[in-house]
mmCIF file of C-alpha atoms in Angstrom:
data_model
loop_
_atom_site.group_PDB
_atom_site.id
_atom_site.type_symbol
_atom_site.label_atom_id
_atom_site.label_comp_id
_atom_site.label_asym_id
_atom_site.label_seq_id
_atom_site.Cartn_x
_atom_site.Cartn_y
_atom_site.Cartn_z
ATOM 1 C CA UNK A 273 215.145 242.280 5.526
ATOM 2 C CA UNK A 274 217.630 243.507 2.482
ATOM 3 C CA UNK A 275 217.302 247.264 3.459
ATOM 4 C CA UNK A 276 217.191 246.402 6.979
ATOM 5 C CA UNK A 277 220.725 244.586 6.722
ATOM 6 C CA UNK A 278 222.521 246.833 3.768
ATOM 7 C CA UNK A 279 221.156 250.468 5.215
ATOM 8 C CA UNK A 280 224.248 251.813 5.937
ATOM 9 C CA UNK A 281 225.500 250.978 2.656
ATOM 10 C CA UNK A 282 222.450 252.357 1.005
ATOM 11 C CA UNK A 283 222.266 255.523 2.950
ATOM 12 C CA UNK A 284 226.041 256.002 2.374
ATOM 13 C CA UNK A 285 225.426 255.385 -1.473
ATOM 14 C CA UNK A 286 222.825 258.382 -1.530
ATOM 15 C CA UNK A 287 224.547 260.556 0.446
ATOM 16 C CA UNK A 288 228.035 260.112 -2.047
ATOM 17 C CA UNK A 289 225.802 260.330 -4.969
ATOM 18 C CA UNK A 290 224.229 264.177 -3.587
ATOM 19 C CA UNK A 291 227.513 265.055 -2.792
ATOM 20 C CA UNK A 292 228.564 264.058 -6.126
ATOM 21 C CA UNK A 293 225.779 266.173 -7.758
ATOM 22 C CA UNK A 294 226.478 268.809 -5.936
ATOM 23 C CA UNK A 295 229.686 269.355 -6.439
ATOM 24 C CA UNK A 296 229.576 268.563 -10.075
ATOM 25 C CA UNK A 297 226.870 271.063 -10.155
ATOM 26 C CA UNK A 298 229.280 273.545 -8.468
ATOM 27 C CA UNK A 299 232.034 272.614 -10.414
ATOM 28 C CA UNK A 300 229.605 273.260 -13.798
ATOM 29 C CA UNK A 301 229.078 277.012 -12.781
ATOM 30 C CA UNK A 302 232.717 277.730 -11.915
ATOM 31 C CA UNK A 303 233.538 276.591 -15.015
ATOM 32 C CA UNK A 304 231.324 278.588 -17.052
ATOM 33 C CA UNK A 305 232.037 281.669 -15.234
ATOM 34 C CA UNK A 306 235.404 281.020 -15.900
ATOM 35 C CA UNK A 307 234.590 280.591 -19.483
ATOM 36 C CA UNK A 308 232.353 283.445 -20.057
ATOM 37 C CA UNK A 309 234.365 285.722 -18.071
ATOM 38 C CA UNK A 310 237.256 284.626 -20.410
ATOM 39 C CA UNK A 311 234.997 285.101 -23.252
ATOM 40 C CA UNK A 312 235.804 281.563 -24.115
ATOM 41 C CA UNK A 313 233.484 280.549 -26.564
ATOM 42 C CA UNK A 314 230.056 278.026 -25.653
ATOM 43 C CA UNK A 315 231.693 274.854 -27.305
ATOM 44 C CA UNK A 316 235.277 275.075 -25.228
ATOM 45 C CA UNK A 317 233.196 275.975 -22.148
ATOM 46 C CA UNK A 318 230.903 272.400 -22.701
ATOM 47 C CA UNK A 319 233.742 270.285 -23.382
ATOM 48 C CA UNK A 320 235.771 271.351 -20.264
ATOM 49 C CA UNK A 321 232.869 270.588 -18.657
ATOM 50 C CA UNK A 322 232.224 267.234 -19.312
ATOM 51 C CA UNK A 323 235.901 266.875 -18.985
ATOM 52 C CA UNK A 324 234.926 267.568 -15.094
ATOM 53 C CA UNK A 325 231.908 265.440 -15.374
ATOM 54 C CA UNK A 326 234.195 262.301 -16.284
ATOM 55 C CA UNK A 327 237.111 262.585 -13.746
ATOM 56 C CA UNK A 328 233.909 263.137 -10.834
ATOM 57 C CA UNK A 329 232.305 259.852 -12.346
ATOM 58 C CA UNK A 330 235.611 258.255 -12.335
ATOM 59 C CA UNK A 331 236.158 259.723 -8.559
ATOM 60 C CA UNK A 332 232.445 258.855 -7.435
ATOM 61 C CA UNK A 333 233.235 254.819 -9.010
ATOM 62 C CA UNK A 334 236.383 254.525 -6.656
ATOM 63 C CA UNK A 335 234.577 255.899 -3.164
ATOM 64 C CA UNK A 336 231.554 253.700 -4.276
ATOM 65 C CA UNK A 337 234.044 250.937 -4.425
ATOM 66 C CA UNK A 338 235.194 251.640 -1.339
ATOM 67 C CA UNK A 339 231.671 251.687 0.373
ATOM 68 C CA UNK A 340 230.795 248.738 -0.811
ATOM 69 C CA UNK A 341 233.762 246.948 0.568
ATOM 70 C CA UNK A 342 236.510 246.437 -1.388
ATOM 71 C CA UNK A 343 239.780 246.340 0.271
ATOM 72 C CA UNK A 344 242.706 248.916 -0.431
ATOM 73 C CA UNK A 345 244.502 245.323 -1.948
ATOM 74 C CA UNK A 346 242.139 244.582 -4.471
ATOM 75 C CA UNK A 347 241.957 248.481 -4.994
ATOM 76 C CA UNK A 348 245.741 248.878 -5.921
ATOM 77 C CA UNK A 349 245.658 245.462 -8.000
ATOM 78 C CA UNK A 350 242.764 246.401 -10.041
ATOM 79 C CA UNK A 351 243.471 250.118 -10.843
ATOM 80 C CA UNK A 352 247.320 249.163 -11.353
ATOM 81 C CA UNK A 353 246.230 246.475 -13.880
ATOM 82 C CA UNK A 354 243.608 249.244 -15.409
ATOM 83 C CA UNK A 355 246.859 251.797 -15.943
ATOM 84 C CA UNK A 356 249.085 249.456 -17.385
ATOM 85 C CA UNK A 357 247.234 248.803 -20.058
ATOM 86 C CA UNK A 358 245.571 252.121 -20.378
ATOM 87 C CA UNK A 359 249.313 253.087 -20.270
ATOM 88 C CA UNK A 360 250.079 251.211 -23.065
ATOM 89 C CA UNK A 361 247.421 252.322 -25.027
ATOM 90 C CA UNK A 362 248.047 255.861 -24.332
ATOM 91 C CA UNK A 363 251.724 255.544 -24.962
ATOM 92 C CA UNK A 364 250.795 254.577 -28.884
ATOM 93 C CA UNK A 365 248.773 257.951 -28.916
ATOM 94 C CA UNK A 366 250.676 259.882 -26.070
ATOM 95 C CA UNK A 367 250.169 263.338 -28.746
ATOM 96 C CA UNK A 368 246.497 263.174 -28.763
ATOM 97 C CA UNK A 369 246.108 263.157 -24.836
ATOM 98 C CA UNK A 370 248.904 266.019 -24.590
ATOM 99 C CA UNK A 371 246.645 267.872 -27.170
ATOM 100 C CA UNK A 372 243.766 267.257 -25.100
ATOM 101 C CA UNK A 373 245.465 268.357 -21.893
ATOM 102 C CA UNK A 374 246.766 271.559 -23.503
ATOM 103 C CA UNK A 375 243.638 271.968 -24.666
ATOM 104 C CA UNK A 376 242.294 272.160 -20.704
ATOM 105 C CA UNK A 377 245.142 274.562 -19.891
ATOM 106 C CA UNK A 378 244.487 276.621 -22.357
ATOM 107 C CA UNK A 379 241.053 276.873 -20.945
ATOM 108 C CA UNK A 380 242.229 278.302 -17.734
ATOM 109 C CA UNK A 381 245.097 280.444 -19.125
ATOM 110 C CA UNK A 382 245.444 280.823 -23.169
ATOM 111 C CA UNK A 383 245.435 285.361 -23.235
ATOM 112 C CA UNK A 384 244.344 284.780 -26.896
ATOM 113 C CA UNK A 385 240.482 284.223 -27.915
ATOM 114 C CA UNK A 386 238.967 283.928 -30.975
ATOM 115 C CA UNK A 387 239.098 286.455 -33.773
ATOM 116 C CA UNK A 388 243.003 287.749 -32.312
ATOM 117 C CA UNK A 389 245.590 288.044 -34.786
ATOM 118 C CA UNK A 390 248.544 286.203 -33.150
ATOM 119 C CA UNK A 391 252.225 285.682 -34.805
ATOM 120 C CA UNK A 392 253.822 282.017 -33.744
ATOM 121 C CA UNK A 393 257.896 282.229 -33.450
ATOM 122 C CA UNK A 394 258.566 279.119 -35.155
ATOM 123 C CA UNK A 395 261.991 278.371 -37.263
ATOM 124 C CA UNK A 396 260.713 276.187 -39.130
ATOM 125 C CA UNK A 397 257.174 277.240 -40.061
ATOM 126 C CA UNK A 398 256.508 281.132 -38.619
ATOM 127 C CA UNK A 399 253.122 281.770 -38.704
ATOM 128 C CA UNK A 400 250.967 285.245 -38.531
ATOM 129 C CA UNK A 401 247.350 284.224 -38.875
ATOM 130 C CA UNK A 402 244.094 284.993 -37.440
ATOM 131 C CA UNK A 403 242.201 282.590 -34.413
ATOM 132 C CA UNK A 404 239.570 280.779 -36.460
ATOM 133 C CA UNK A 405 238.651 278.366 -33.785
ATOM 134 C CA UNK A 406 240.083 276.705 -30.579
ATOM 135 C CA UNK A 407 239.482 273.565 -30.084
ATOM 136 C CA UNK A 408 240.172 270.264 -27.750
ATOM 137 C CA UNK A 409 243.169 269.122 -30.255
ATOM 138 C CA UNK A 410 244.217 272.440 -32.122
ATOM 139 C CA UNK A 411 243.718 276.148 -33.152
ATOM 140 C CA UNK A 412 242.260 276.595 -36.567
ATOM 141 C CA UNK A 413 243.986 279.331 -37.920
ATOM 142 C CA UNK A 414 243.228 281.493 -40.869
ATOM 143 C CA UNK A 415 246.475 282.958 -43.119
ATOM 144 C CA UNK A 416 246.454 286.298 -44.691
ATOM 145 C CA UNK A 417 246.217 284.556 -47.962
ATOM 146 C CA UNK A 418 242.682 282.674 -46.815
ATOM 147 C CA UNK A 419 244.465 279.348 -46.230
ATOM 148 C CA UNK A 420 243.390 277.569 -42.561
ATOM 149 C CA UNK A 421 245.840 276.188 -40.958
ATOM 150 C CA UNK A 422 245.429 273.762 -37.659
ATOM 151 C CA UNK A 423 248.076 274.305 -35.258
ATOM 152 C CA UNK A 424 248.409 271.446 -32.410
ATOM 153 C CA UNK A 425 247.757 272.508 -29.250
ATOM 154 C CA UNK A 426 250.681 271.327 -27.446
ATOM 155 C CA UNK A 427 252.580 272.856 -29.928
ATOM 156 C CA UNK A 428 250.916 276.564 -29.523
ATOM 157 C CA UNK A 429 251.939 276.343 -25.533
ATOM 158 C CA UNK A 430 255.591 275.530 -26.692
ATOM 159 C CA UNK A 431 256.526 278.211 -28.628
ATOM 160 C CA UNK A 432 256.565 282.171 -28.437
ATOM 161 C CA UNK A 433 253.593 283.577 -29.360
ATOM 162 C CA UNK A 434 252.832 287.223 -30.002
ATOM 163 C CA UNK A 435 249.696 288.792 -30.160
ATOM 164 C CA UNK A 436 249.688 290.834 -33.345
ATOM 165 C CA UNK A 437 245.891 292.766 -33.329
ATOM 166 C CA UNK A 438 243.067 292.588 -31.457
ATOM 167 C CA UNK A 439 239.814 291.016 -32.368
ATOM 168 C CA UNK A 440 241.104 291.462 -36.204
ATOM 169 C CA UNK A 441 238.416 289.551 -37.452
ATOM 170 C CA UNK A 442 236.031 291.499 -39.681
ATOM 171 C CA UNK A 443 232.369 291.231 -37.980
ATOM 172 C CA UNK A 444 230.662 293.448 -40.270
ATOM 173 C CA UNK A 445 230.302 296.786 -38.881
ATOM 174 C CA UNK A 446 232.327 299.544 -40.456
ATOM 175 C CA UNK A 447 232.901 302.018 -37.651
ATOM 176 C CA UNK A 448 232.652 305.445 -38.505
#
């Protein structure tokens, strides 16, 4: 009697939930094409993944929502109530969601990888340092003098940056 009454629902529920899967399965290999293509390293290429996986979850919760009846109303009152507050909350630590968002554009477009040797144009603090690391918040970046400094990632995207040498990073092999 339940499945006969709520079938469309159910069958609607599966068929969001494959489509779902498929494109976050799709979305998983464009990604680390991207990435590898990029030569973005492993850890970079997980997190902007899961990055996708979240906002499909979150996408997936609001058609699910929808097939199981909730009116557009309710819809705008609830996820208007949800952004205030999230709003508020992100207002108090608006730098660490800019880091994090830089941190996905830099994904997609940063021309700098790990092991360059980039010079930052910055007044205050000029920096000429190698890539250490890149990660969701900052660059790790090592001085000439061994020091490592972390560089916000909003703050790399902001100012001029130069790319000094190539892969300078020392892997080991002399050439000859």
């Amino acid at each position: 009697m339940f499945f006969e009454t709520h079938f469309k629902v159910i069958i609607s529920c599966v068929i969001l939930l494959v489509v779902l899967l498929i494109i976050r399965y799709i979305v998983l290999i464009l990604v680390k094409k991207i990435g590898r293509k990029s030569g973005i390293n492993e850890a970079r290429i997980h997190l902007i993944q899961r990055y996708s996986t979240v906002t499909l979850f979150l996408i997936g919760l609001l058609f699910l929502s929808v097939i199981l009846g909730a009116k557009p109303q309710d819809l705008a009152l609830v996820f208007s109530s949800v952004f205030a507050v999230i709003g508020i909350a992100l207002f108090a630590i608006w730098s660490i969601l800019s880091n994090i968002t830089s941190g996905v554009i830099m994904f997609f477009s940063f021309p700098y990888k790990v092991g360059d040797k980039i010079s930052i144009h910055d007044k205050d603090f000029p920096i000429e340092a190698v890539i250490e690391d890149i990660r969701a918040f900052q660059l790790h970046l090592r001085l000439d003098n061994g020091n490592l400094v972390t560089y916000p990632n909003n703050l790399i995207l902001q100012k001029a940056v130069t790319l000094v040498q190539k892969d300078a990073i020392d892997d080991g092999h002399d050439a000859i």
